[in-house]
Amino acid sequence: MDVNAAVAAAAAIAGVLTGVIATLAFRWSEREQKRPTRTSLHTDPVLPPGVDTVLSVLRSSAVVLDEADAVVKASSAAYALGLVRGGKLAVEPMLQMARDTRRDGEIRQVELDLPRRGTGRGEALAVSARVAPLGSRLVLLLVEDLTEARRIEAVRRDFVANVSHELKTPVGALSLLSEAVMGASEEPEAVERFAGRMQIEATRLTNLVQELIDLSRVQNDDPLEDAEPVRVDELVAEAIDRCRHQAGTKQITMASNVRAPEGLEQGGGGRRAGGSADLSIWGNRGQLAAALGNLVENAVNYSPARTRVGIAARRVTAPGGDLIEIAVTDQGIGISDKDKERVFERFYRVDPARSRQTGGTGLGLAIVKHVAASHGGEVTVWSSEGQGSTFTLRLPEAGAARDRATGHTPGLDEEDDAGQPDGTTTVTSPYESHPAPEVLP
């Protein structure tokens, strides 16, 4: 009995020890599973609550890095800028900033010029990078694209410099001429010659100041606040009348397919196309007249003597509503391909020497571009060196533009009239398939 009892007691003790050991092993296993390993620290980091949502709505490009410099989170903009490649931050200066911030916890910011990817051009991408710690293990990198802001600032600086130069030239000339007049007080012929030159410089200065005012006005004002239906035939007649003297001096014929309104005689001969008398544009009369006048004046100034300048207008059908297209064609010197992209820049001149002779300020086409854009239209250019140029204004027709502005939907009776000859059908013009200057109206 004693032996059996001893065996039973030993077995019981062994069972208890086995249970205790199993329980301890199970609890140790659970604790080890919950403890973060070195591998999990690097491969499965967790963003603080709410950070993912905030990063998704930021305008800046965002990148979150872990302790191993691996990308934990990156916005689509960061990939578009080429900041992240293959799961790594691809810009070495930014990567070094992240490492320094991770080491000492300080926020850092720097502006960099990065090569632009995939454009084949040497232009740099200007960015501002800011690095800050995110929790105890992560680093947040925010990158702002400054390229457009830099471009606008450069345009502003160039504009100020050009204005200063353009104003300085006639003012300096007036100063020198006034001294010459004083020195030639006893020579009437010299005084008369110098006074004539002073008049020219004063006129040039007046034109420059006026065009600066006009440019400022079209940039800042809303032309549709005082909009009204403006007849195209009146705009064309006014533009031709504005340039009649210069054209007559150079024996340039101005022709148009737009009939002159009653009471106004249109200069120049040429073919007339029917259907243009009812064309009208919804906008500011003064700005539209200035834009078309600038185009016609440029055509006359840059055309050789005894050539033709043509103005053609027509209605064209577009998905958003009918447009009025006004094309001004000359047989002048033409514009090279490299200059076509810049002719609408302020103070840019294709031929600076000719601009000085004609008194041009380099602001006329910039004004045309702003007027077209503010009226919901556009201006384009076709040109061939030695053959001439065609500048085309496309603006919303009065009825369509007014309906969009007021939210008015045409009735069924108006829809029925659309197919009539005086409705919205396209008017065929000689310019439709032949934009070159040799097919002037």
XYZ file of N, CA, C and O in Angstrom, residues 236-237 239-240 243 247 252-258 266-272 292-304 306-314 325-332 382 387-393 429-431 434-441:
276
model
N -15.410 96.191 -87.197
C -14.512 96.147 -88.350
C -14.373 97.539 -88.966
O -13.261 97.978 -89.308
N -15.489 98.248 -89.113
C -15.431 99.592 -89.693
C -14.587 100.523 -88.830
O -13.807 101.336 -89.343
N -12.113 99.646 -86.793
C -10.706 99.254 -86.894
C -10.086 99.736 -88.193
O -8.941 100.206 -88.220
N -10.840 99.638 -89.295
C -10.332 100.106 -90.588
C -10.154 101.624 -90.575
O -9.147 102.157 -91.068
N -6.970 102.808 -88.876
C -5.701 102.598 -89.577
C -5.719 103.151 -91.003
O -4.801 102.864 -91.782
N -2.452 103.132 -93.611
C -2.586 102.299 -94.810
C -2.480 103.145 -96.072
O -1.844 102.738 -97.058
N -1.532 100.644 -98.869
C -2.007 99.309 -98.512
C -3.527 99.272 -98.658
O -4.236 100.142 -98.165
N -4.021 98.259 -99.363
C -5.462 98.095 -99.548
C -6.032 97.284 -98.392
O -5.546 96.189 -98.092
N -7.060 97.821 -97.738
C -7.740 97.086 -96.669
C -9.071 96.582 -97.197
O -9.901 97.368 -97.671
N -9.274 95.274 -97.148
C -10.465 94.648 -97.702
C -11.139 93.802 -96.637
O -10.491 93.296 -95.719
N -12.452 93.647 -96.774
C -13.212 92.893 -95.773
C -14.413 92.236 -96.411
O -14.957 92.725 -97.406
N -14.856 91.113 -95.842
C -16.095 90.475 -96.279
C -17.282 90.924 -95.428
O -18.376 90.384 -95.546
N -17.055 91.925 -94.559
C -18.108 92.437 -93.677
C -18.630 93.742 -94.259
O -17.850 94.676 -94.502
N -16.684 102.086 -95.767
C -15.548 101.228 -95.476
C -14.491 101.397 -96.551
O -14.774 101.305 -97.728
N -13.253 101.639 -96.105
C -12.177 101.842 -97.066
C -11.753 100.553 -97.712
O -11.943 99.474 -97.182
N -11.126 100.699 -98.903
C -10.599 99.522 -99.569
C -11.671 98.805 -100.355
O -12.860 98.949 -100.146
N -11.231 98.023 -101.336
C -12.172 97.230 -102.098
C -12.244 95.831 -101.558
O -12.020 95.582 -100.414
N -12.593 94.861 -102.437
C -12.595 93.475 -101.999
C -13.960 92.850 -102.136
O -14.969 93.506 -102.368
N -13.985 91.522 -101.972
C -15.218 90.770 -102.110
C -16.065 90.891 -100.850
O -15.566 91.043 -99.753
N -17.342 90.762 -101.027
C -18.270 90.779 -99.899
C -18.942 89.415 -99.809
O -19.396 88.870 -100.811
N -9.497 94.346 -81.716
C -9.492 94.224 -83.176
C -8.666 95.338 -83.806
O -7.950 95.114 -84.793
N -8.737 96.545 -83.256
C -7.929 97.648 -83.781
C -6.444 97.358 -83.679
O -5.676 97.690 -84.595
N -6.006 96.728 -82.580
C -4.592 96.375 -82.438
C -4.154 95.367 -83.497
O -3.051 95.459 -84.052
N -5.012 94.393 -83.782
C -4.661 93.397 -84.799
C -4.537 94.038 -86.177
O -3.587 93.748 -86.927
N -5.483 94.897 -86.533
C -5.439 95.542 -87.849
C -4.248 96.495 -87.925
O -3.552 96.571 -88.942
N -3.984 97.231 -86.854
C -2.861 98.165 -86.856
C -1.528 97.426 -87.007
O -0.649 97.867 -87.751
N -1.373 96.289 -86.321
C -0.158 95.487 -86.485
C -0.021 94.993 -87.919
O 1.083 94.972 -88.489
N -1.144 94.563 -88.505
C -1.093 94.062 -89.885
C -0.617 95.154 -90.835
O 0.191 94.895 -91.748
N -1.089 96.374 -90.658
C -0.660 97.483 -91.516
C 0.800 97.832 -91.265
O 1.592 98.031 -92.200
N 1.202 97.909 -89.999
C 2.566 98.312 -89.668
C 3.608 97.317 -90.161
O 4.720 97.709 -90.536
N 3.280 96.028 -90.168
C 4.261 95.010 -90.542
C 4.093 94.532 -91.986
O 4.648 93.506 -92.367
N 3.325 95.261 -92.780
C 3.146 94.903 -94.188
C 3.954 95.844 -95.074
O 4.034 97.053 -94.797
N 4.544 95.330 -96.141
C 5.244 96.212 -97.089
C 4.247 97.104 -97.822
O 3.035 96.887 -97.794
N 2.084 98.764 -100.800
C 1.328 98.246 -101.946
C 0.978 96.761 -101.780
O 1.103 95.956 -102.710
N 0.580 96.379 -100.574
C 0.076 95.018 -100.325
C -1.360 95.123 -99.817
O -1.962 96.188 -99.876
N -1.898 93.990 -99.342
C -3.289 93.950 -98.911
C -3.390 93.453 -97.475
O -2.633 92.575 -97.053
N -4.328 94.015 -96.742
C -4.691 93.538 -95.407
C -6.171 93.186 -95.452
O -6.999 93.997 -95.870
N -6.490 91.963 -95.055
C -7.870 91.495 -95.127
C -8.466 91.219 -93.762
O -7.772 90.784 -92.833
N -9.761 91.481 -93.635
C -10.506 91.191 -92.410
C -11.728 90.387 -92.806
O -12.553 90.857 -93.605
N -11.848 89.185 -92.272
C -12.980 88.314 -92.596
C -13.664 87.875 -91.312
O -13.000 87.572 -90.321
N -14.981 87.850 -91.310
C -15.758 87.426 -90.145
C -16.759 86.364 -90.574
O -17.296 86.403 -91.679
N -17.022 85.425 -89.684
C -18.002 84.386 -89.956
C -18.486 83.789 -88.642
O -17.864 83.974 -87.588
N -15.919 84.286 -85.492
C -14.492 84.200 -85.824
C -14.127 85.384 -86.715
O -14.700 85.563 -87.784
N -13.159 86.178 -86.258
C -12.691 87.335 -87.026
C -11.211 87.121 -87.323
O -10.397 87.018 -86.399
N -10.861 87.047 -88.597
C -9.484 86.798 -89.016
C -8.911 88.045 -89.676
O -9.554 88.658 -90.538
N -7.713 88.423 -89.265
C -6.996 89.569 -89.845
C -5.735 89.022 -90.503
O -4.877 88.446 -89.835
N -5.625 89.206 -91.815
C -4.532 88.629 -92.593
C -3.716 89.725 -93.255
O -4.259 90.705 -93.765
N -2.400 89.550 -93.218
C -1.515 90.508 -93.895
C -0.538 89.759 -94.787
O -0.448 88.525 -94.743
N 0.192 90.495 -95.598
C 1.226 89.943 -96.473
C 2.585 90.493 -96.050
O 3.396 90.876 -96.877
N 2.795 90.487 -94.735
C 3.996 91.094 -94.183
C 5.166 90.149 -94.068
O 5.285 89.157 -94.800
N -1.536 82.103 -87.259
C -0.904 81.313 -88.322
C 0.060 82.244 -89.024
O -0.256 83.404 -89.297
N 5.710 85.340 -96.095
C 4.394 85.276 -96.733
C 3.353 86.113 -96.000
O 2.487 86.721 -96.625
N 3.415 86.146 -94.692
C 2.442 86.925 -93.941
C 1.902 86.162 -92.755
O 2.369 85.071 -92.426
N 0.904 86.740 -92.113
C 0.336 86.171 -90.894
C -1.177 86.331 -90.900
O -1.722 87.225 -91.538
N -1.849 85.444 -90.160
C -3.285 85.537 -89.926
C -3.539 85.391 -88.433
O -3.242 84.338 -87.857
N -4.054 86.440 -87.820
C -4.461 86.393 -86.420
C -5.974 86.228 -86.387
O -6.699 86.983 -87.033
N -6.442 85.257 -85.600
C -7.859 84.918 -85.571
C -8.410 85.063 -84.157
O -7.916 84.421 -83.225
N -9.421 85.904 -84.025
C -10.161 86.057 -82.767
C -11.392 85.163 -82.817
O -12.164 85.209 -83.788
N -16.648 81.184 -95.874
C -15.781 82.333 -96.126
C -14.561 81.875 -96.905
O -14.151 80.723 -96.817
N -13.962 82.746 -97.695
C -12.724 82.384 -98.376
C -11.631 81.972 -97.420
O -10.687 81.301 -97.804
N -11.738 82.359 -96.131
C -10.696 82.008 -95.168
C -10.820 80.585 -94.656
O -9.923 80.086 -94.001
N -8.336 78.450 -96.734
C -7.127 79.105 -97.220
C -6.746 80.250 -96.284
O -7.107 81.395 -96.520
N -6.002 79.949 -95.188
C -5.638 81.020 -94.268
C -4.483 81.861 -94.748
O -4.169 82.869 -94.157
N -3.802 81.478 -95.822
C -2.626 82.199 -96.277
C -3.008 83.556 -96.839
O -4.120 83.768 -97.284
N -2.079 84.510 -96.804
C -2.420 85.880 -97.201
C -2.760 86.061 -98.660
O -3.369 87.063 -99.016
N -2.409 85.101 -99.511
C -2.698 85.341 -100.920
C -4.186 85.182 -101.256
O -4.587 85.441 -102.374
N -5.021 84.783 -100.310
C -6.441 84.638 -100.585
C -7.227 85.670 -99.803
O -8.292 85.419 -99.296
N -6.665 86.854 -99.690
C -7.381 87.923 -99.007
C -8.694 88.191 -99.718
O -8.820 88.011 -100.932
N -9.724 88.624 -98.942
C -11.015 88.890 -99.578
C -10.912 90.074 -100.531
O -10.093 90.957 -100.349
